[in-house]
CSV table of C-alpha atoms and ligand atoms in Angstrom, one decimal:
chain,number,residue,atom,x,y,z
A,1,MET,CA,84.6,119.1,112.0
A,2,SER,CA,86.8,116.0,111.7
A,3,GLN,CA,89.2,118.4,113.5
A,4,ASN,CA,87.2,118.7,116.6
A,5,TYR,CA,88.9,115.2,118.7
A,6,GLU,CA,91.1,115.1,121.9
A,7,THR,CA,92.9,111.8,120.2
A,8,LEU,CA,93.3,109.9,123.1
A,9,LEU,CA,95.8,107.2,123.0
A,10,LEU,CA,95.3,103.4,124.9
A,11,ASN,CA,97.8,101.3,125.8
A,12,GLY,CA,97.2,99.1,129.3
A,13,ASP,CA,95.2,96.9,130.6
A,14,GLU,CA,91.5,98.6,129.7
A,15,ALA,CA,92.9,99.7,126.5
A,16,VAL,CA,90.5,97.2,124.3
A,17,SER,CA,87.8,98.1,126.0
A,18,GLN,CA,88.0,101.4,125.6
A,19,ALA,CA,88.5,101.1,121.7
A,20,VAL,CA,85.5,98.7,121.8
A,21,GLN,CA,83.5,101.3,123.9
A,22,LEU,CA,84.7,104.4,120.9
A,23,LEU,CA,83.7,101.9,117.9
A,24,GLN,CA,80.3,101.4,119.4
A,25,GLN,CA,79.6,104.5,120.1
A,26,GLY,CA,80.5,105.3,116.2
A,27,GLU,CA,83.5,106.4,116.8
A,28,CYS,CA,86.7,106.4,114.5
A,29,VAL,CA,89.7,104.3,116.2
A,30,ALA,CA,93.1,103.6,114.8
A,31,LEU,CA,94.4,100.3,115.8
A,32,PRO,CA,97.6,98.0,115.2
A,33,THR,CA,97.4,95.3,112.6
A,34,GLU,CA,100.3,92.9,111.5
A,35,THR,CA,100.8,94.7,108.6
A,36,VAL,CA,100.5,98.7,109.1
A,37,TYR,CA,97.9,100.4,111.4
A,38,GLY,CA,94.3,100.3,110.4
A,39,LEU,CA,91.7,103.2,110.9
A,40,ALA,CA,88.5,101.7,112.4
A,41,ALA,CA,85.2,101.8,112.2
A,42,ASN,CA,81.9,99.9,112.5
A,43,ALA,CA,81.5,98.4,108.8
A,44,ALA,CA,77.2,97.6,109.5
A,45,ASN,CA,77.4,101.9,110.6
A,46,ALA,CA,77.5,104.5,107.5
A,47,PRO,CA,78.2,107.3,109.6
A,48,ALA,CA,80.9,106.2,111.7
A,49,VAL,CA,82.4,104.5,108.0
A,50,ASP,CA,81.8,108.0,106.4
A,51,LYS,CA,84.2,109.6,109.6
A,52,ILE,CA,86.9,107.4,108.2
A,53,PHE,CA,86.6,109.4,104.9
A,54,ALA,CA,87.0,112.0,106.5
A,55,ALA,CA,89.7,112.0,108.8
A,56,LYS,CA,92.0,110.6,106.4
A,57,GLY,CA,91.0,113.1,103.1
A,58,ARG,CA,90.1,110.0,101.2
A,59,PRO,CA,88.3,109.8,98.1
A,60,LYS,CA,84.4,108.9,99.1
A,61,ASN,CA,84.5,106.1,96.0
A,62,HIS,CA,87.9,104.4,97.4
A,63,PRO,CA,86.7,101.1,99.2
A,64,LEU,CA,87.6,99.9,102.2
A,65,ILE,CA,89.2,96.3,103.9
A,66,VAL,CA,86.6,94.9,105.8
A,67,HIS,CA,88.1,93.3,108.8
A,68,ILE,CA,86.2,90.2,110.7
A,69,PRO,CA,86.8,88.5,113.6
A,70,ALA,CA,86.8,84.8,112.1
A,71,VAL,CA,86.0,83.1,108.8
A,72,SER,CA,82.7,81.9,109.7
A,73,HIS,CA,81.7,85.6,109.2
A,74,LEU,CA,82.2,85.3,105.6
A,75,GLU,CA,78.7,84.7,104.7
A,76,LYS,CA,77.6,88.1,106.7
A,77,TRP,CA,79.9,90.2,104.0
A,78,ALA,CA,80.2,87.8,100.9
A,79,ALA,CA,77.7,85.9,98.5
A,80,ASP,CA,78.6,83.9,96.0
A,81,ILE,CA,81.4,82.5,97.9
A,82,PRO,CA,83.7,80.2,96.3
A,83,ALA,CA,85.5,76.9,97.5
A,84,THR,CA,88.8,78.5,96.7
A,85,ALA,CA,88.2,81.4,99.1
A,86,TYR,CA,87.2,78.5,102.5
A,87,ALA,CA,90.7,77.0,101.1
A,88,LEU,CA,93.1,80.0,101.6
A,89,ALA,CA,91.3,81.4,104.1
A,90,GLU,CA,91.9,78.3,106.2
A,91,GLN,CA,95.9,78.1,105.4
A,92,PHE,CA,96.1,81.6,105.3
A,93,TRP,CA,93.9,83.8,108.2
A,94,PRO,CA,94.3,85.4,110.8
A,95,GLY,CA,96.8,86.7,108.3
A,96,PRO,CA,97.8,89.2,105.9
A,97,LEU,CA,95.8,88.1,102.7
A,98,THR,CA,92.8,90.1,102.0
A,99,LEU,CA,90.5,88.7,99.5
A,100,LEU,CA,88.2,90.3,96.7
A,101,LEU,CA,84.6,88.4,97.1
A,102,LYS,CA,81.4,88.9,95.8
A,103,LYS,CA,79.2,92.1,98.3
A,104,ALA,CA,76.5,90.5,100.6
A,105,PRO,CA,73.5,92.8,99.5
A,106,HIS,CA,73.2,94.1,103.1
A,107,VAL,CA,76.7,96.0,102.7
A,108,ASP,CA,76.8,99.7,102.7
A,109,ASP,CA,78.0,101.6,99.4
A,110,VAL,CA,80.2,103.6,101.4
A,111,VAL,CA,82.3,100.5,102.3
A,112,THR,CA,82.5,99.4,99.1
A,113,GLY,CA,82.7,102.6,96.9
A,114,GLY,CA,79.4,101.5,95.1
A,115,LEU,CA,81.4,98.7,93.8
A,116,ASP,CA,79.6,94.7,94.0
A,117,THR,CA,82.9,93.4,95.5
A,118,ILE,CA,83.9,93.2,98.9
A,119,ALA,CA,87.7,93.2,100.7
A,120,LEU,CA,87.5,90.6,103.5
A,121,ARG,CA,90.3,89.6,105.6
A,122,VAL,CA,91.1,88.4,109.6
A,123,PRO,CA,93.4,90.1,110.7
A,124,ALA,CA,96.5,88.5,113.2
A,125,HIS,CA,97.0,91.6,115.5
A,126,PRO,CA,96.4,89.7,119.1
A,127,LEU,CA,94.7,93.5,120.1
A,128,PHE,CA,92.8,93.9,116.5
A,129,LEU,CA,91.4,90.3,117.3
A,130,SER,CA,90.1,91.0,120.8
A,131,VAL,CA,88.6,94.2,119.3
A,132,LEU,CA,86.7,92.2,117.1
A,133,ALA,CA,85.9,89.2,119.3
A,134,GLN,CA,83.8,91.7,121.5
A,135,LEU,CA,82.7,94.0,119.0
A,136,ASP,CA,81.1,90.8,117.0
A,137,SER,CA,81.3,92.7,114.0
A,138,GLY,CA,82.7,93.7,111.4
A,139,LEU,CA,85.5,97.0,110.9
A,140,ALA,CA,86.2,98.6,107.5
A,141,ALA,CA,90.2,99.5,107.8
A,142,PRO,CA,91.9,101.9,105.5
A,143,SER,CA,95.8,102.1,106.5
A,144,ALA,CA,95.8,104.7,109.2
A,145,ASN,CA,97.3,107.7,107.4
A,146,ARG,CA,96.0,110.9,105.7
A,147,TYR,CA,95.5,110.7,102.0
A,148,LYS,CA,98.4,109.5,99.8
A,149,GLN,CA,100.5,109.2,102.9
A,150,LEU,CA,102.9,106.9,104.1
A,151,SER,CA,100.7,103.9,105.9
A,152,PRO,CA,102.1,103.8,109.5
A,153,THR,CA,103.5,100.9,111.1
A,154,ILE,CA,104.3,103.0,114.8
A,155,ALA,CA,101.6,104.5,117.0
A,156,GLU,CA,103.4,108.0,116.8
A,157,GLN,CA,103.6,107.9,113.5
A,158,VAL,CA,99.0,107.6,113.1
A,159,SER,CA,98.9,110.5,116.1
A,160,LYS,CA,101.1,112.6,113.8
A,161,GLY,CA,99.1,112.2,110.8
A,162,LEU,CA,95.7,112.1,112.7
A,163,LYS,CA,95.9,113.9,115.8
A,164,GLY,CA,92.7,115.7,116.2
A,165,ARG,CA,90.8,113.7,113.4
A,166,ILE,CA,90.1,110.7,115.5
A,167,ALA,CA,88.8,109.7,118.8
A,168,ALA,CA,91.5,106.7,119.7
A,169,VAL,CA,95.0,105.6,118.7
A,170,LEU,CA,95.2,102.1,120.8
A,171,ASP,CA,98.8,101.6,120.6
A,172,GLY,CA,99.9,97.9,119.7
A,173,GLY,CA,103.6,99.0,119.2
A,174,PRO,CA,105.6,98.2,115.6
A,175,CYS,CA,103.6,96.2,112.9
A,176,ALA,CA,105.3,93.4,112.5
A,177,HIS,CA,105.1,93.0,108.1
A,178,GLY,CA,105.2,96.9,107.8
A,179,LEU,CA,103.3,96.3,104.6
A,180,GLU,CA,99.9,96.2,103.7
A,181,SER,CA,98.1,92.8,102.7
A,182,THR,CA,98.3,91.1,99.9
A,183,ILE,CA,94.8,91.8,98.2
A,184,LEU,CA,93.7,88.6,95.7
A,185,ASP,CA,90.9,88.6,93.5
A,186,LEU,CA,88.9,85.5,93.3
A,187,VAL,CA,85.9,87.3,91.7
A,188,SER,CA,87.6,87.4,88.4
A,189,GLU,CA,87.6,84.8,86.1
A,190,ARG,CA,91.6,83.4,87.5
A,191,PRO,CA,92.3,84.7,90.4
A,192,ARG,CA,95.2,87.2,90.4
A,193,ILE,CA,96.9,89.8,92.9
A,194,LEU,CA,95.3,92.6,93.1
A,195,ARG,CA,98.3,94.2,95.2
A,196,ALA,CA,101.6,92.5,95.6
A,197,GLY,CA,101.8,91.5,100.0
A,198,PRO,CA,103.6,89.7,103.1
A,199,ILE,CA,102.0,86.7,101.2
A,200,THR,CA,103.8,86.0,98.0
A,201,LYS,CA,102.8,85.0,94.4
A,202,GLN,CA,104.4,81.4,95.1
A,203,GLN,CA,102.8,80.6,98.4
A,204,LEU,CA,99.5,81.8,96.2
A,205,ASP,CA,99.9,79.3,93.4
A,206,VAL,CA,101.0,76.9,95.9
A,207,ALA,CA,98.0,76.8,98.0
A,208,LEU,CA,95.7,77.4,94.8
A,209,GLY,CA,97.8,74.7,92.3
A,210,CYS,CA,97.7,76.8,89.7
A,211,ASP,CA,99.6,80.2,88.2
A,212,VAL,CA,97.7,83.0,89.8
A,213,GLU,CA,98.3,86.2,87.5
A,214,MET,CA,100.2,89.4,88.9
A,215,PRO,CA,100.0,92.3,86.9
A,216,LYS,CA,103.9,93.1,86.0
A,217,GLN,CA,102.8,96.9,87.2
A,218,HIS,CA,100.4,97.9,89.7
A,219,VAL,CA,96.7,98.0,87.8
A,220,GLU,CA,94.8,101.3,88.4
A,221,VAL,CA,91.8,98.5,88.4
A,222,VAL,CA,90.0,100.3,91.3
A,223,PRO,CA,89.8,103.6,92.5
A,224,GLY,CA,92.5,103.4,95.3
A,225,ASN,CA,94.6,101.1,93.9
A,226,VAL,CA,96.6,104.5,92.5
A,227,LYS,CA,100.0,105.2,91.3
A,228,ALA,CA,101.1,108.5,93.5
A,229,HIS,CA,100.5,106.1,96.6
A,230,TYR,CA,102.4,105.5,99.9
A,231,GLN,CA,104.7,108.9,99.4
A,232,PRO,CA,106.9,110.7,101.9
A,233,ILE,CA,106.8,114.0,101.7
A,234,THR,CA,111.0,114.4,100.8
A,235,PRO,CA,111.0,113.8,97.1
A,236,ALA,CA,113.0,110.1,97.2
A,237,ARG,CA,113.8,108.4,93.6
A,238,LEU,CA,115.2,104.9,93.4
A,239,VAL,CA,118.5,104.7,91.9
A,240,THR,CA,120.7,101.2,90.8
A,241,THR,CA,123.9,100.3,93.3
A,242,GLU,CA,126.0,100.6,90.3
A,243,GLN,CA,124.8,104.3,89.7
A,244,LEU,CA,124.4,105.0,93.7
A,245,VAL,CA,127.9,103.9,94.2
A,246,ALA,CA,129.7,105.6,90.7
A,247,ASP,CA,127.9,109.1,92.3
A,248,MET,CA,128.3,108.6,96.3
A,249,ALA,CA,131.6,110.9,95.8
A,250,GLU,CA,129.4,113.7,94.5
A,251,LEU,CA,126.7,113.1,96.8
A,252,GLN,CA,128.3,113.7,100.2
A,253,GLY,CA,128.4,117.4,99.3
A,254,GLN,CA,124.6,117.2,99.2
A,255,ASN,CA,121.6,117.3,101.4
A,256,VAL,CA,120.4,114.1,100.8
A,257,CYS,CA,119.5,110.6,102.6
A,258,LEU,CA,120.5,107.4,101.0
A,259,LEU,CA,118.4,104.1,102.2
A,260,LEU,CA,121.3,101.3,101.1
A,261,TRP,CA,121.1,97.9,101.6
A,262,SER,CA,124.0,96.4,99.6
A,263,GLU,CA,127.1,95.7,100.8
A,264,GLN,CA,129.1,97.4,98.3
A,265,ALA,CA,126.9,100.3,98.7
A,266,ILE,CA,127.7,100.5,102.8
A,267,ALA,CA,131.1,99.9,102.2
A,268,GLN,CA,131.3,102.9,99.6
A,269,ALA,CA,129.6,104.7,102.1
A,270,LYS,CA,132.1,104.8,104.8
A,271,ALA,CA,135.2,104.8,102.4
A,272,THR,CA,133.6,107.9,101.2
A,273,GLY,CA,132.9,109.6,104.5
A,274,LEU,CA,129.4,110.2,104.1
A,275,THR,CA,128.0,111.7,107.4
A,276,ALA,CA,125.7,109.5,110.0
A,277,SER,CA,122.8,111.7,108.6
A,278,GLN,CA,123.3,111.2,105.5
A,279,TRP,CA,122.8,107.2,104.6
A,280,ARG,CA,121.0,104.4,106.2
A,281,GLU,CA,121.6,100.9,106.5
A,282,MET,CA,118.7,98.9,105.5
A,283,PRO,CA,117.9,95.3,105.8
A,284,ARG,CA,119.5,92.7,103.5
A,285,GLU,CA,116.8,90.1,103.9
A,286,ALA,CA,112.8,91.0,102.3
A,287,ALA,CA,110.5,90.2,105.5
A,288,LEU,CA,113.1,93.0,107.8
A,289,TYR,CA,113.2,95.3,105.1
A,290,GLY,CA,109.8,95.6,104.8
A,291,GLN,CA,109.0,96.2,108.4
A,292,GLN,CA,111.9,98.9,108.7
A,293,LEU,CA,110.6,100.5,105.0
A,294,TYR,CA,107.7,102.9,106.3
A,295,VAL,CA,109.2,103.8,109.6
A,296,THR,CA,112.4,104.5,107.9
A,297,LEU,CA,111.1,106.7,105.5
A,298,TYR,CA,108.6,108.3,108.4
A,299,GLN,CA,112.0,108.7,110.2
A,300,VAL,CA,114.0,110.1,107.0
A,301,ASP,CA,110.9,112.6,106.5
A,302,GLN,CA,111.8,114.6,109.5
A,303,LEU,CA,115.2,115.4,109.1
A,304,ASP,CA,114.5,117.9,106.7
A,305,VAL,CA,116.7,117.0,103.7
A,306,ALA,CA,116.2,117.7,100.0
A,307,ASN,CA,115.8,114.4,98.6
A,308,ILE,CA,115.6,110.7,99.6
A,309,LEU,CA,117.8,108.1,96.9
A,310,VAL,CA,116.7,104.6,97.7
A,311,GLU,CA,119.0,101.8,96.7
A,312,LEU,CA,117.1,99.1,94.2
A,313,PRO,CA,116.4,96.4,96.0
A,314,PRO,CA,116.6,92.9,94.7
A,315,GLN,CA,113.8,91.9,92.5
A,316,SER,CA,113.0,88.1,93.9
A,317,ASP,CA,109.4,87.4,94.2
A,318,ASP,CA,110.1,87.8,97.6
A,319,TRP,CA,110.9,91.3,97.6
A,320,ARG,CA,107.9,92.2,95.2
A,321,ALA,CA,105.7,94.1,97.8
A,322,ILE,CA,108.7,95.8,98.6
A,323,ASN,CA,109.7,96.9,94.7
A,324,ASP,CA,105.9,98.1,94.3
A,325,ARG,CA,105.5,100.3,97.1
A,326,LEU,CA,109.1,101.7,96.4
A,327,SER,CA,108.2,102.5,92.6
A,328,ARG,CA,104.9,104.7,94.3
A,329,ALA,CA,107.3,106.0,96.9
A,330,ALA,CA,109.3,107.4,94.3
A,331,SER,CA,107.8,111.0,93.1
A,332,TYR,CA,111.2,111.4,90.6
B,1,TXA,O1,97.2,95.8,105.3
B,1,TXA,C1,96.5,96.2,105.3
B,1,TXA,O2,95.4,95.9,103.8
B,1,TXA,C2,95.7,97.6,105.6
B,1,TXA,C3,95.5,97.0,107.3
B,1,TXA,C4,94.6,98.0,108.0
B,1,TXA,O3,94.4,95.8,106.9
B,1,TXA,N1,94.6,98.3,105.2
B,1,TXA,C5,94.9,98.6,104.0
B,1,TXA,O4,93.8,99.2,103.2
B,1,TXA,O5,95.9,99.1,103.5
B,1,TXA,P1,93.8,100.7,102.6
B,1,TXA,O6,92.2,100.9,102.0
B,1,TXA,O7,94.7,101.3,102.7
B,1,TXA,O8,94.0,99.8,101.2
B,1,TXA,C6,93.0,98.9,100.4
B,1,TXA,C7,93.1,98.6,99.5
B,1,TXA,C8,92.9,100.0,98.3
B,1,TXA,O9,94.2,100.1,97.1
B,1,TXA,C9,91.7,99.9,98.0
B,1,TXA,O10,91.2,99.8,96.4
B,1,TXA,C10,91.9,98.5,98.1
B,1,TXA,O11,92.2,97.9,99.0
B,1,TXA,N2,90.0,97.7,97.9
B,1,TXA,C11,88.9,97.5,98.9
B,1,TXA,N3,88.0,97.3,98.4
B,1,TXA,C12,88.4,96.9,97.0
B,1,TXA,C13,87.2,96.1,96.2
B,1,TXA,N4,85.7,95.9,96.7
B,1,TXA,N5,87.8,96.0,94.7
B,1,TXA,C14,89.0,96.5,94.8
B,1,TXA,N6,89.7,97.0,95.4
B,1,TXA,C15,89.5,97.1,96.6
B,2,MG,MG1,96.1,103.0,102.5
């Protein structure tokens, strides 16, 4: 059923109104956000939301994030909203912070995976915001990838995974952050981060004036926050700088691609004579690295190498979301 679409690529002046029309007709449309592309459907239309699960091959008990046009829409989707939610929304919305709140009674189980909570955010991408403003509703949107694959940060990557399975892709260029939003649970006794993202623990600590809980390892508190996620097709492994430098000569003869960021590792790759297709230089700055991570893994996946070796990045707070995604991308 979900294989029958022509999958229009929408861009230009009419793109937003075409996307709005398809969404009003109960179709799924991939839309750009400032984090990653989302696969959107009208959150108030259960059969439309069902199509998201069919297109992605996502298990039905994995809850979705509902994207709203403005903070004034919070009460339409959530109940018992604490003052902290408004304070955080004021500071970080539109933006890459998802708040977990008690759900309003009318919200369909298909959106929340049957949970009594709901994840909400106002995204910062101008095209997504225009679509939301015209619909004046909420859009359920997980990342626009097939289940367990990498989140897409360019329209081409969405099409590669979902062509034939969804009505359209709205092309908004490359996503600014390149990593999924931070998810903050405001229902638990103490605010806690369920998924690290572009808004850091430090920023949330300052905003809330408390020590926000941050699980050391990701926790599978809900279906969907699973370890084997965000994976390239090619097996990937995280390796320390020291180990990579030591192994570089041996790697030269192998069908591998290295993602390197440190001066030391890059100098060693050059000195050893690795070919251009055997390594990529990654940015040394966390925000830029994050922006390029998924698209680089996507591109390297097309090279037909046997393995991807990723140089372990710094471990500081601003690299936390990157390390979280890399630990999940690594399959051995
Ligand atoms: O940046 C993002 O958040 C992107 C863009 C499109 O907004 N969306 C995204 O959605 O990453 P998705 O479905 O790929 O990841 C959403 C995560 C899942 O791990 C899901 O388990 C969690 O949010 N989530 C959603 N609703 C939840 C709930 N009620 N309780 C706990 N976790 C929830
Ligand atoms: Mg996802």
